[in-house]
mmCIF file of C-alpha atoms and ligand atoms in Angstrom:
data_model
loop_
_atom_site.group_PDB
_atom_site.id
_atom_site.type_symbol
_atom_site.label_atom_id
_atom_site.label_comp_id
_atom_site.label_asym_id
_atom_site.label_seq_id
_atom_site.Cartn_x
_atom_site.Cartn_y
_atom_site.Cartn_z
ATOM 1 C CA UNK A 1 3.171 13.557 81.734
ATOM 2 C CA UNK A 2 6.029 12.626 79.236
ATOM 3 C CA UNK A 3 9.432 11.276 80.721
ATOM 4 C CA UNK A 4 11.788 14.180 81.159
ATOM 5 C CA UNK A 5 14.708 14.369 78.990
ATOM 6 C CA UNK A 6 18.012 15.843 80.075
ATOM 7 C CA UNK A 7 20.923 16.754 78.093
ATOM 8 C CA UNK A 8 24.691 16.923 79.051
ATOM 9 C CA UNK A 9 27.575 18.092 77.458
ATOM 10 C CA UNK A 10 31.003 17.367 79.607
ATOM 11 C CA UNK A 11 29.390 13.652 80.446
ATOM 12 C CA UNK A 12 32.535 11.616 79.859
ATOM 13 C CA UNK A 13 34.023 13.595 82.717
ATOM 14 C CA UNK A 14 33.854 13.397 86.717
ATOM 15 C CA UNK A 15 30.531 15.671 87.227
ATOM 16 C CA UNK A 16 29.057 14.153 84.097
ATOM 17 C CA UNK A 17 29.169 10.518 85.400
ATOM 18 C CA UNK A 18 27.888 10.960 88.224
ATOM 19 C CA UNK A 19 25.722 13.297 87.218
ATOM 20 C CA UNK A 20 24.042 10.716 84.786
ATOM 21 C CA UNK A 21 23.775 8.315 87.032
ATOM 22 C CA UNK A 22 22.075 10.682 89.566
ATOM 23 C CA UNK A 23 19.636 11.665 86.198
ATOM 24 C CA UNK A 24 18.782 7.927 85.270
ATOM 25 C CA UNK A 25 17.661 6.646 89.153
ATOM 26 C CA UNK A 26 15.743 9.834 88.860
ATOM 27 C CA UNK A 27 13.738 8.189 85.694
ATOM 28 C CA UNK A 28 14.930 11.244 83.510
ATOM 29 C CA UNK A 29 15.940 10.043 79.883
ATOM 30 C CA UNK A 30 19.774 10.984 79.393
ATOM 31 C CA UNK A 31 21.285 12.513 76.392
ATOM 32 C CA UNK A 32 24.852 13.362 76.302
ATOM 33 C CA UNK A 33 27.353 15.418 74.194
ATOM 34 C CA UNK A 34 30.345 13.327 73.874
ATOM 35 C CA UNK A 35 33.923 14.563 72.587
ATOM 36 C CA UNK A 36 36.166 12.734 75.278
ATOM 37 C CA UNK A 37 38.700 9.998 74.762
ATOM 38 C CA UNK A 38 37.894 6.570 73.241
ATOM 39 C CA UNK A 39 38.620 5.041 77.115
ATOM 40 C CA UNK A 40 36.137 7.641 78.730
ATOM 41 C CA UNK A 41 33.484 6.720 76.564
ATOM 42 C CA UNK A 42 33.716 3.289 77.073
ATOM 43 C CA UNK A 43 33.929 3.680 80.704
ATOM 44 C CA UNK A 44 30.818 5.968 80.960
ATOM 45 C CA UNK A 45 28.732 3.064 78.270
ATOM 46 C CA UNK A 46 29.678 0.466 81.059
ATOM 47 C CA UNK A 47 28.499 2.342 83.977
ATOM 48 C CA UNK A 48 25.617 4.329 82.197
ATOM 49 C CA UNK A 49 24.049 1.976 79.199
ATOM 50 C CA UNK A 50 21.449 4.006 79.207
ATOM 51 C CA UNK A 51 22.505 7.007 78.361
ATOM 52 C CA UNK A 52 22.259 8.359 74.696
ATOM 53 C CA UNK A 53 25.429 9.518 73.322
ATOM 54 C CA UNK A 54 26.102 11.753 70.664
ATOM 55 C CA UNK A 55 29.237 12.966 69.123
ATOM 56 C CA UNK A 56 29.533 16.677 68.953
ATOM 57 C CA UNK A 57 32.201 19.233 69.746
ATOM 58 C CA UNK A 58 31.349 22.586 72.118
ATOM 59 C CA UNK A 59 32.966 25.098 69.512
ATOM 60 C CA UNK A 60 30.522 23.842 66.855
ATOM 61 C CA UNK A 61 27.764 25.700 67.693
ATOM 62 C CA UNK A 62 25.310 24.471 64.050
ATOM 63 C CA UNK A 63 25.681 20.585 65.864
ATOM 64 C CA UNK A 64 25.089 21.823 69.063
ATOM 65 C CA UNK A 65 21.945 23.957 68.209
ATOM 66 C CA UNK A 66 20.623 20.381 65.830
ATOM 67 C CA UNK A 67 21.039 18.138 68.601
ATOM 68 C CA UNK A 68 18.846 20.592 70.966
ATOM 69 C CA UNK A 69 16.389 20.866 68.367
ATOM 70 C CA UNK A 70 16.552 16.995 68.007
ATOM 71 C CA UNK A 71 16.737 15.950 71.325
ATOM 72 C CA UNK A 72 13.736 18.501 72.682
ATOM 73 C CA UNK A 73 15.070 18.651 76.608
ATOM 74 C CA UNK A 74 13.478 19.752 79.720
ATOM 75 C CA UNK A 75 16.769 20.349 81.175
ATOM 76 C CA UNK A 76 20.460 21.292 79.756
ATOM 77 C CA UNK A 77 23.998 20.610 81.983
ATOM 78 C CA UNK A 78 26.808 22.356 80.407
ATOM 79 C CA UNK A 79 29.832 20.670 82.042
ATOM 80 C CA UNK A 80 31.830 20.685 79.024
ATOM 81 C CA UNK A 81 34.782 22.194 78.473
ATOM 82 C CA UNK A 82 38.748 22.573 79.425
ATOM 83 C CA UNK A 83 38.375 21.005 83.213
ATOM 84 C CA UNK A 84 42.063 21.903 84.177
ATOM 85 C CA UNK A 85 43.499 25.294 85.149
ATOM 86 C CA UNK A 86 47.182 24.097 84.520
ATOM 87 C CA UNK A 87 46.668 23.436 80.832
ATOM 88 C CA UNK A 88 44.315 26.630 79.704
ATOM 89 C CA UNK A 89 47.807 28.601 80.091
ATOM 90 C CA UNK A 90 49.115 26.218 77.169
ATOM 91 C CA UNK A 91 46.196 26.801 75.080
ATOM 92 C CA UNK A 92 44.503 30.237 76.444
ATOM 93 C CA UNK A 93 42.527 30.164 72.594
ATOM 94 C CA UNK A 94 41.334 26.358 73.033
ATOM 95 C CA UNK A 95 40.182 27.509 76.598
ATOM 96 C CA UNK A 96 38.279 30.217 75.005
ATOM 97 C CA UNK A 97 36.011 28.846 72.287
ATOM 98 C CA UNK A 98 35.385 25.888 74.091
ATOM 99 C CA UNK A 99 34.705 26.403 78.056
ATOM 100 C CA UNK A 100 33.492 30.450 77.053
ATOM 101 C CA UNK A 101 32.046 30.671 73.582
ATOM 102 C CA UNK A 102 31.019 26.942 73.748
ATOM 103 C CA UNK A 103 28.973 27.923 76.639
ATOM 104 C CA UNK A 104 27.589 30.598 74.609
ATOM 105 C CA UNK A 105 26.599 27.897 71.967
ATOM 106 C CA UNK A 106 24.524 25.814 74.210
ATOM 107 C CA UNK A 107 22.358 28.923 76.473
ATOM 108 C CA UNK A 108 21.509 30.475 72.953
ATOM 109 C CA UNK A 109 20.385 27.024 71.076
ATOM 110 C CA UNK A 110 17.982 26.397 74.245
ATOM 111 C CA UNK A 111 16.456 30.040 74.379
ATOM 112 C CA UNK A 112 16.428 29.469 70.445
ATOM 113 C CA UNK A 113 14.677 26.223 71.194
ATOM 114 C CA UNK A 114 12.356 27.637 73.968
ATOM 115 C CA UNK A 115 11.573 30.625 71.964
ATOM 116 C CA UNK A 116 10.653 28.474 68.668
ATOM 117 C CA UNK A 117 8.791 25.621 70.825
ATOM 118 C CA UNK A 118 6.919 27.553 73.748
ATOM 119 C CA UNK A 119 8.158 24.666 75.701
ATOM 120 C CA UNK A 120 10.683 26.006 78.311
ATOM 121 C CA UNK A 121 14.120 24.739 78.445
ATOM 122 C CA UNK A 122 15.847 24.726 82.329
ATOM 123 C CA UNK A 123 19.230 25.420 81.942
ATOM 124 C CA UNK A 124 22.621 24.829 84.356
ATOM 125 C CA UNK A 125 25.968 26.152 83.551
ATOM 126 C CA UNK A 126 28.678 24.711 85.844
ATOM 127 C CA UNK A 127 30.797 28.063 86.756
ATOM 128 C CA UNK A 128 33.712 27.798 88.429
ATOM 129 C CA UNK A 129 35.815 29.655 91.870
ATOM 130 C CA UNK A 130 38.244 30.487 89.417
ATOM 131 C CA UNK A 131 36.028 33.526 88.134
ATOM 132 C CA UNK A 132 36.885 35.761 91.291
ATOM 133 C CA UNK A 133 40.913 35.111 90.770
ATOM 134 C CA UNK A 134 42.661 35.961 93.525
ATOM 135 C CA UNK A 135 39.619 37.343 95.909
ATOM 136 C CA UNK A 136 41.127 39.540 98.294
ATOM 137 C CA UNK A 137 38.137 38.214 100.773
ATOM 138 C CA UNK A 138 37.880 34.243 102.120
ATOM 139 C CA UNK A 139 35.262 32.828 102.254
ATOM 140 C CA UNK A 140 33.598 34.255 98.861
ATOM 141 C CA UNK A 141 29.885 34.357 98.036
ATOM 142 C CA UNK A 142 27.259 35.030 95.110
ATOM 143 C CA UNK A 143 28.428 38.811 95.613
ATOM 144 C CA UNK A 144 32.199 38.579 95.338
ATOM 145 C CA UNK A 145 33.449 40.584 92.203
ATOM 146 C CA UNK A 146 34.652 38.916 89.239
ATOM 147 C CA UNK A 147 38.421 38.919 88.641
ATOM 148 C CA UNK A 148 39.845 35.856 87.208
ATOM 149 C CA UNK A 149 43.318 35.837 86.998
ATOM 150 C CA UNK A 150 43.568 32.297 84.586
ATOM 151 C CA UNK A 151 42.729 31.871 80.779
ATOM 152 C CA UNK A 152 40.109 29.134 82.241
ATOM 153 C CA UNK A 153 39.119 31.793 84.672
ATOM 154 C CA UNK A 154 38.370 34.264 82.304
ATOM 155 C CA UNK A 155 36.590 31.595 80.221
ATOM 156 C CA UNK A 156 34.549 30.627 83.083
ATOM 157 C CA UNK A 157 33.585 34.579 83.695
ATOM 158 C CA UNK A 158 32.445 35.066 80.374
ATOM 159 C CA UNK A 159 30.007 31.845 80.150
ATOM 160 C CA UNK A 160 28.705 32.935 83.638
ATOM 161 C CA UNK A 161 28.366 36.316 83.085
ATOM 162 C CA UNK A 162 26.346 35.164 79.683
ATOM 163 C CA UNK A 163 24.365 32.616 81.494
ATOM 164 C CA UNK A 164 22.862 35.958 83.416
ATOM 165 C CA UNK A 165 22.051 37.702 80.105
ATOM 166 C CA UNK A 166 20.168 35.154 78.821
ATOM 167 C CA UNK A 167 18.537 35.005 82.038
ATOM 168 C CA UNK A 168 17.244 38.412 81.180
ATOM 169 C CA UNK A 169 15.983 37.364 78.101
ATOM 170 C CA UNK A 170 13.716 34.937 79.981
ATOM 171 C CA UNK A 171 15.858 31.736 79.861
ATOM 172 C CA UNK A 172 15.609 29.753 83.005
ATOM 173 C CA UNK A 173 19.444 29.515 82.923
ATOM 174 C CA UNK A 174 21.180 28.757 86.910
ATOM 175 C CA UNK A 175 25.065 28.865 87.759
ATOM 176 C CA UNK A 176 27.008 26.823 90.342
ATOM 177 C CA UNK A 177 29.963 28.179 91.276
ATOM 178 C CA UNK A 178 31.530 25.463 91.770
ATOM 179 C CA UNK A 179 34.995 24.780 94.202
ATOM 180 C CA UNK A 180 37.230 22.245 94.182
ATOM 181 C CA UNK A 181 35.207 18.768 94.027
ATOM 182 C CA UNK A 182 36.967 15.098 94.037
ATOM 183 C CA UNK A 183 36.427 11.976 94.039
ATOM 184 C CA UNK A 184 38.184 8.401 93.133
ATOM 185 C CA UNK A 185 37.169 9.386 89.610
ATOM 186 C CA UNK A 186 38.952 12.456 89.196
ATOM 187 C CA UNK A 187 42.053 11.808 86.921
ATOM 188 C CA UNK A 188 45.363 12.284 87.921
ATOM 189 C CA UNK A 189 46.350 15.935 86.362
ATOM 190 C CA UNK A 190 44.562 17.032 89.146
ATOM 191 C CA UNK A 191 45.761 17.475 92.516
ATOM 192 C CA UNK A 192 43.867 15.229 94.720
ATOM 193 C CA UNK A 193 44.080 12.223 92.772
ATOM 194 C CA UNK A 194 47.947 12.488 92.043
ATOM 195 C CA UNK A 195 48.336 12.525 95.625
ATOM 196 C CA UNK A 196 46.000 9.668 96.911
ATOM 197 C CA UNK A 197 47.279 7.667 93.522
ATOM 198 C CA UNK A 198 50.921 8.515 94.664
ATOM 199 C CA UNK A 199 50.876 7.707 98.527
ATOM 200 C CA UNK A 200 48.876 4.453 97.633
ATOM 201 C CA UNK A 201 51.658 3.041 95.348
ATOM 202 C CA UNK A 202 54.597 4.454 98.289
ATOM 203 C CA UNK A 203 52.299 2.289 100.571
ATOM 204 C CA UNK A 204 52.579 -0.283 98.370
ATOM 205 C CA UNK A 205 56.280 -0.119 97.433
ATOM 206 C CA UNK A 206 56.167 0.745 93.621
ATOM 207 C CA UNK A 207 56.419 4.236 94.063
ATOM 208 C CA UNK A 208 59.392 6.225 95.613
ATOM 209 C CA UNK A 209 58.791 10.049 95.610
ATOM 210 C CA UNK A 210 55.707 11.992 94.677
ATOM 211 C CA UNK A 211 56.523 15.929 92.858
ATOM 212 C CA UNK A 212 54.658 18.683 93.506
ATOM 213 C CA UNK A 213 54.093 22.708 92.427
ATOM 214 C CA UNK A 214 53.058 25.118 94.847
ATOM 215 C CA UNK A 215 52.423 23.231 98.447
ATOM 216 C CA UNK A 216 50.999 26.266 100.480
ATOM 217 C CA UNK A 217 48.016 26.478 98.014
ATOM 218 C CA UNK A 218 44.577 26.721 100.234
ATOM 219 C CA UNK A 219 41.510 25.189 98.202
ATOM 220 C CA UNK A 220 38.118 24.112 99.368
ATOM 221 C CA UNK A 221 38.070 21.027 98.365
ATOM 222 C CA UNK A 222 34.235 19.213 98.276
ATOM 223 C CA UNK A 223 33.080 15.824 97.416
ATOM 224 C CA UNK A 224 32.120 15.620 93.769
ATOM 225 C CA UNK A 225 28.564 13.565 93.998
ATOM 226 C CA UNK A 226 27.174 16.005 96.524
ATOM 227 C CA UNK A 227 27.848 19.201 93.764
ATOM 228 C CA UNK A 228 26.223 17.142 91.623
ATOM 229 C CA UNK A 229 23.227 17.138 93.310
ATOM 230 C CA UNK A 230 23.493 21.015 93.877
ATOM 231 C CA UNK A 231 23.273 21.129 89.812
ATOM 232 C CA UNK A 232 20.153 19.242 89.513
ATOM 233 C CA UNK A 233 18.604 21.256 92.800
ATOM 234 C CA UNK A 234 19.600 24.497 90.883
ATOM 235 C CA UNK A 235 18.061 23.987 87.612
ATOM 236 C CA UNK A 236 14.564 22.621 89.332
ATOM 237 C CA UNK A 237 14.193 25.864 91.458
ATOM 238 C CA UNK A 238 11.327 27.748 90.043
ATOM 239 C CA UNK A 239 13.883 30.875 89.880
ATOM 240 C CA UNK A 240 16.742 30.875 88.357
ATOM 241 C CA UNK A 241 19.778 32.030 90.382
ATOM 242 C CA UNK A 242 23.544 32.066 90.729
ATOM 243 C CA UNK A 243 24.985 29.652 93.673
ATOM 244 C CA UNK A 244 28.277 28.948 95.526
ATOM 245 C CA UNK A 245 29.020 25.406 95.888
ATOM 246 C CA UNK A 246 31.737 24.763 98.882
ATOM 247 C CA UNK A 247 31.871 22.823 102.113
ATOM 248 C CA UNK A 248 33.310 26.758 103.835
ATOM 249 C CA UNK A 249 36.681 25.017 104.680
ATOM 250 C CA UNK A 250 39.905 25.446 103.023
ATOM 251 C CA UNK A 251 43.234 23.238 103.172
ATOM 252 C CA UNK A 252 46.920 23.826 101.829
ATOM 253 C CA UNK A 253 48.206 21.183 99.421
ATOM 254 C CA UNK A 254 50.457 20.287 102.393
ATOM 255 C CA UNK A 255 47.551 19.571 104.429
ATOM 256 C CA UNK A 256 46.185 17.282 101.564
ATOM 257 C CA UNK A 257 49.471 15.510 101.245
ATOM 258 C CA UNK A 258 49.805 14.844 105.232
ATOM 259 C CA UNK A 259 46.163 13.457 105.540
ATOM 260 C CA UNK A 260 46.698 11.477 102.011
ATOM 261 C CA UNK A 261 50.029 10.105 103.094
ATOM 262 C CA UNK A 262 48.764 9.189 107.047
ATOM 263 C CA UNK A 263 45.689 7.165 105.217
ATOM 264 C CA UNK A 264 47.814 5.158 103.483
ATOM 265 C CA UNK A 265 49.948 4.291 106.645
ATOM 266 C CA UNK A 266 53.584 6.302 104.931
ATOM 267 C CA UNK A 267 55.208 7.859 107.849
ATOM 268 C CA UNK A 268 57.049 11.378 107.216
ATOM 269 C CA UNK A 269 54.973 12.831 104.178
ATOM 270 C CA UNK A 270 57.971 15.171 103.981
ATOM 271 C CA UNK A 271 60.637 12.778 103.221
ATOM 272 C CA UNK A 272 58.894 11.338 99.576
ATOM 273 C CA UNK A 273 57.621 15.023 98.124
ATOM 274 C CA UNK A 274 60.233 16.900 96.100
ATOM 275 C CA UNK A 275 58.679 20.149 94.710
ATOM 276 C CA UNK A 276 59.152 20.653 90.952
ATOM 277 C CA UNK A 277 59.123 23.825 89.570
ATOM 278 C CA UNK A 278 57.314 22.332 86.007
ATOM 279 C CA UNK A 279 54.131 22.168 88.488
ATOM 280 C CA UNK A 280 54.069 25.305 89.403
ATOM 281 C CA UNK A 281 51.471 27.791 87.768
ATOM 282 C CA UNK A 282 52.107 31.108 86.100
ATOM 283 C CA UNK A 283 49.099 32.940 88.829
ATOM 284 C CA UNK A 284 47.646 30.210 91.408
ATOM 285 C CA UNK A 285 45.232 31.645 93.756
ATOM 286 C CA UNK A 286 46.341 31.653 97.482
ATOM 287 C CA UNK A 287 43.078 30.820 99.075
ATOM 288 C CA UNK A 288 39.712 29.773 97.353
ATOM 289 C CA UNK A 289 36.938 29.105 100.257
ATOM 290 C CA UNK A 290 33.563 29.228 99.343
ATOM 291 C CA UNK A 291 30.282 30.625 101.578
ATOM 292 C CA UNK A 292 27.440 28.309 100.034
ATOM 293 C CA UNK A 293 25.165 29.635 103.013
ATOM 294 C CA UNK A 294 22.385 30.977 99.704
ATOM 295 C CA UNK A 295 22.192 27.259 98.666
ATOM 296 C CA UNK A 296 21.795 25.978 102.194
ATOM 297 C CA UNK A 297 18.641 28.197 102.637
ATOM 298 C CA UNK A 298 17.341 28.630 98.810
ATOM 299 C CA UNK A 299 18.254 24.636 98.061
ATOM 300 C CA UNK A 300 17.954 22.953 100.671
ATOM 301 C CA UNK A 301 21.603 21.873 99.851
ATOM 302 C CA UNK A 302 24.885 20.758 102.304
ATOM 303 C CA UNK A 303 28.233 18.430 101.776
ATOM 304 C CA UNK A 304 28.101 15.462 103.327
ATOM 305 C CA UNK A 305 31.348 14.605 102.779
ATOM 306 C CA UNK A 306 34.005 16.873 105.083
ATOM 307 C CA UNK A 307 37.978 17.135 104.266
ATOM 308 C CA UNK A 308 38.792 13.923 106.398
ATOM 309 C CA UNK A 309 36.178 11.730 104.623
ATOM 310 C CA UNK A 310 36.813 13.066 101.176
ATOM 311 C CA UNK A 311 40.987 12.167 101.245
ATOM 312 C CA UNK A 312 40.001 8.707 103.084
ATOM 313 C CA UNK A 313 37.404 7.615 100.639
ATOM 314 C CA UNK A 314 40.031 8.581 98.062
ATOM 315 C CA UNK A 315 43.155 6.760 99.589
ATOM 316 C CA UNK A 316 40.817 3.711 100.333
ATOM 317 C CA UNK A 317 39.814 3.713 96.563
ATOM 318 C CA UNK A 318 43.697 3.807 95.504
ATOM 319 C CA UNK A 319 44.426 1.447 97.777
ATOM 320 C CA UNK A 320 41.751 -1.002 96.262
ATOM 321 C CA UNK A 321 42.678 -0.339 92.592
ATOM 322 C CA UNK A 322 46.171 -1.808 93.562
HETATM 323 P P1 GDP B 401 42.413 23.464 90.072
HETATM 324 O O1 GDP B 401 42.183 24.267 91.315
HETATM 325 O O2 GDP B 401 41.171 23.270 89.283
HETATM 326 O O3 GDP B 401 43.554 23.962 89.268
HETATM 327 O O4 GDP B 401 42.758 21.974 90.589
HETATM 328 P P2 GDP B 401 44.148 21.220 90.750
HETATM 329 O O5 GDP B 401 43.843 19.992 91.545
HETATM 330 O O6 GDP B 401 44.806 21.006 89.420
HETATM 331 O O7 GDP B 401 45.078 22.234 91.584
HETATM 332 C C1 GDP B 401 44.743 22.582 92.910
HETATM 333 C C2 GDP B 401 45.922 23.309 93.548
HETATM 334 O O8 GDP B 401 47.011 22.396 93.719
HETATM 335 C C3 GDP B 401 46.467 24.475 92.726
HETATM 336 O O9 GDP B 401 46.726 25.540 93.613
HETATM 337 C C4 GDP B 401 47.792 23.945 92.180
HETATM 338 O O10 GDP B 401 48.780 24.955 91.953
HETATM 339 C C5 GDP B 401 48.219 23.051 93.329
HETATM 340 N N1 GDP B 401 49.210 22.028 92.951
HETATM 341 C C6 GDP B 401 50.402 21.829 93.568
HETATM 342 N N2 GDP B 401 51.077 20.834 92.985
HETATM 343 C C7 GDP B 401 50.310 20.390 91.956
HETATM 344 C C8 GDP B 401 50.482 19.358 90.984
HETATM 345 O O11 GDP B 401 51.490 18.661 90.953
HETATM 346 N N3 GDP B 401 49.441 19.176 90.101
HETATM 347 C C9 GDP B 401 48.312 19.922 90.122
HETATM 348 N N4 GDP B 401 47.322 19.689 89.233
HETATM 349 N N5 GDP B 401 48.134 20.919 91.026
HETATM 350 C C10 GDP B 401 49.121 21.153 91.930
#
């Protein structure tokens, strides 16, 4: 049998690192669609010289339909896209051709591609918590209704909902729905990272005071390597299916902030966070908690990272990079 090739669009990012790196110790050939900053590129070369990169942009769907036909893959990631929540209210139409229509781009090249070829193409779009808004239930599940309430929401709800019709035109196309994941690579416009970044420099005397948005926020907040693996599980189950990714636990910001701060060895969290209205989102959802119970029977699949272990391995990192 011929290697197996993968391709992955989003690979500069967090999932698509780790991702690759998962891909390559698996033996699968690595392609990957590549539209990030100069620095992320150079950082994912040094960690993944294998990998084949190509230039390419999401909301050019002619180069993204070539590059399938060139590259021939057994399997397709579609990570790309606007990866923060914050920013798709300052550019709702950027968040729409690239993380929606873009997503539309890639499932139609590979049924194009499976349909021209006979060879079937496995497909994985990386959905998002932020499709069911502000879910009146906690914990959600596969069956939760869809009612985003953010631009990148309603982005996300399009290029899942389309991942499901071209599912019923025979394309082996799987969602993750994914919640909150982290890691020491996530950069620092995101929550997690700010606040592990901030209470290692406090620790370390070069930082003051860390500002916040809104503190009483509940996420469920996952550690990115092991959604990773739920990707790759997903697209290599003979049926192709919608899952929730989550560890079933949610914290406030606060709570993040406390653990962060304790890690680190800063007494009185309270004292060093000023809240900052700038932070503060237009719609935030109160609680997002997952129920990933259909991937723990179908997959096989479970975190093995809980809350405690996630902020820790995240302080520790900080605290190294000082
Ligand atoms: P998201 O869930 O994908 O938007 O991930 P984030 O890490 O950006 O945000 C997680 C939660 O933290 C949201 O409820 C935000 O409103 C809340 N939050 C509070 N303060 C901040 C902040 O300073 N930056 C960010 N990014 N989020 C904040």
């Amino acid at each position: 049998m011929s290697e197996r090739t993968a391709f992955v669009t989003g690979i500069t990012g967090q999932d698509g690192g780790y991702l690759t790196e998962r891909l390559l110790s698996d033996g699968v050939a690595v392609h990957g669609l590549v539209h990030g900053s100069d620095e992320q590129v150079a950082e994912l070369r040094r960690r993944c010289p294998e990998a084949v990169l190509h230039s390419g942009d999401l909301t050019d769907a002619g180069r993204i339909a070539a590059l399938l036909a060139e590259i021939g893959p057994d399997e397709v990631y579609n990570l790309g896209g606007i990866s923060s929540v914050a920013f798709s209210w300052e550019q709702p139409v950027l968040t729409g051709s690239v993380s929606g229509l873009g997503a539309v781009a890639v499932l139609d090249a590979c049924w194009r591609l499976q349909d021209r070829t006979g060879r079937p193409v496995r497909v994985l779009q990386a959905s998002s918590a932020e499709i069911f808004g502000n879910p009146e239930r906690a914990p959600q599940d596969e069956r939760t209704p869809l009612r985003p309430a953010t631009p990148y929401g309603a982005a996300k709800a399009y290029a899942h909902q389309m991942a499901s019709v071209l599912r019923s035109r025979g394309l082996a196309a799987s969602t993750v729905i994914l919640y909150n994941h982290e890691s020491p690579r996530r950069p620092e416009t995101f929550v997690t990272r700010k606040i592990t970044a901030a209470a290692a420099r406090i620790a370390a005397g070069r930082q003051d005071r860390l500002s916040l948005g809104n503190l009483d926020a509940r996420r469920d907040w996952g550690w990115a390597p092991d959604y990773v693996e739920a990707m790759v599980r997903a697209v290599r189950h003979p049926e192709p299916d919608d899952y929730v990714i989550a560890t079933g636990e949610s914290h406030t910001v606060a709570e993040f902030v406390a653990a962060a701060f304790a890690a680190a060895g800063v007494p009185d969290w309270q004292s060093r966070v000023v809240v900052d209205s700038s932070f503060v989102r237009p719609v935030d959802a109160v609680e997002q908690r997952g129920d990933a119970s259909k991937a723990r029977a179908v997959l096989g699949w479970a975190p093995t990272r809980d809350f405690a272990g996630i902020v820790g391995a995240m302080v520790e990192a900080d605290l190294a990079l000082l």
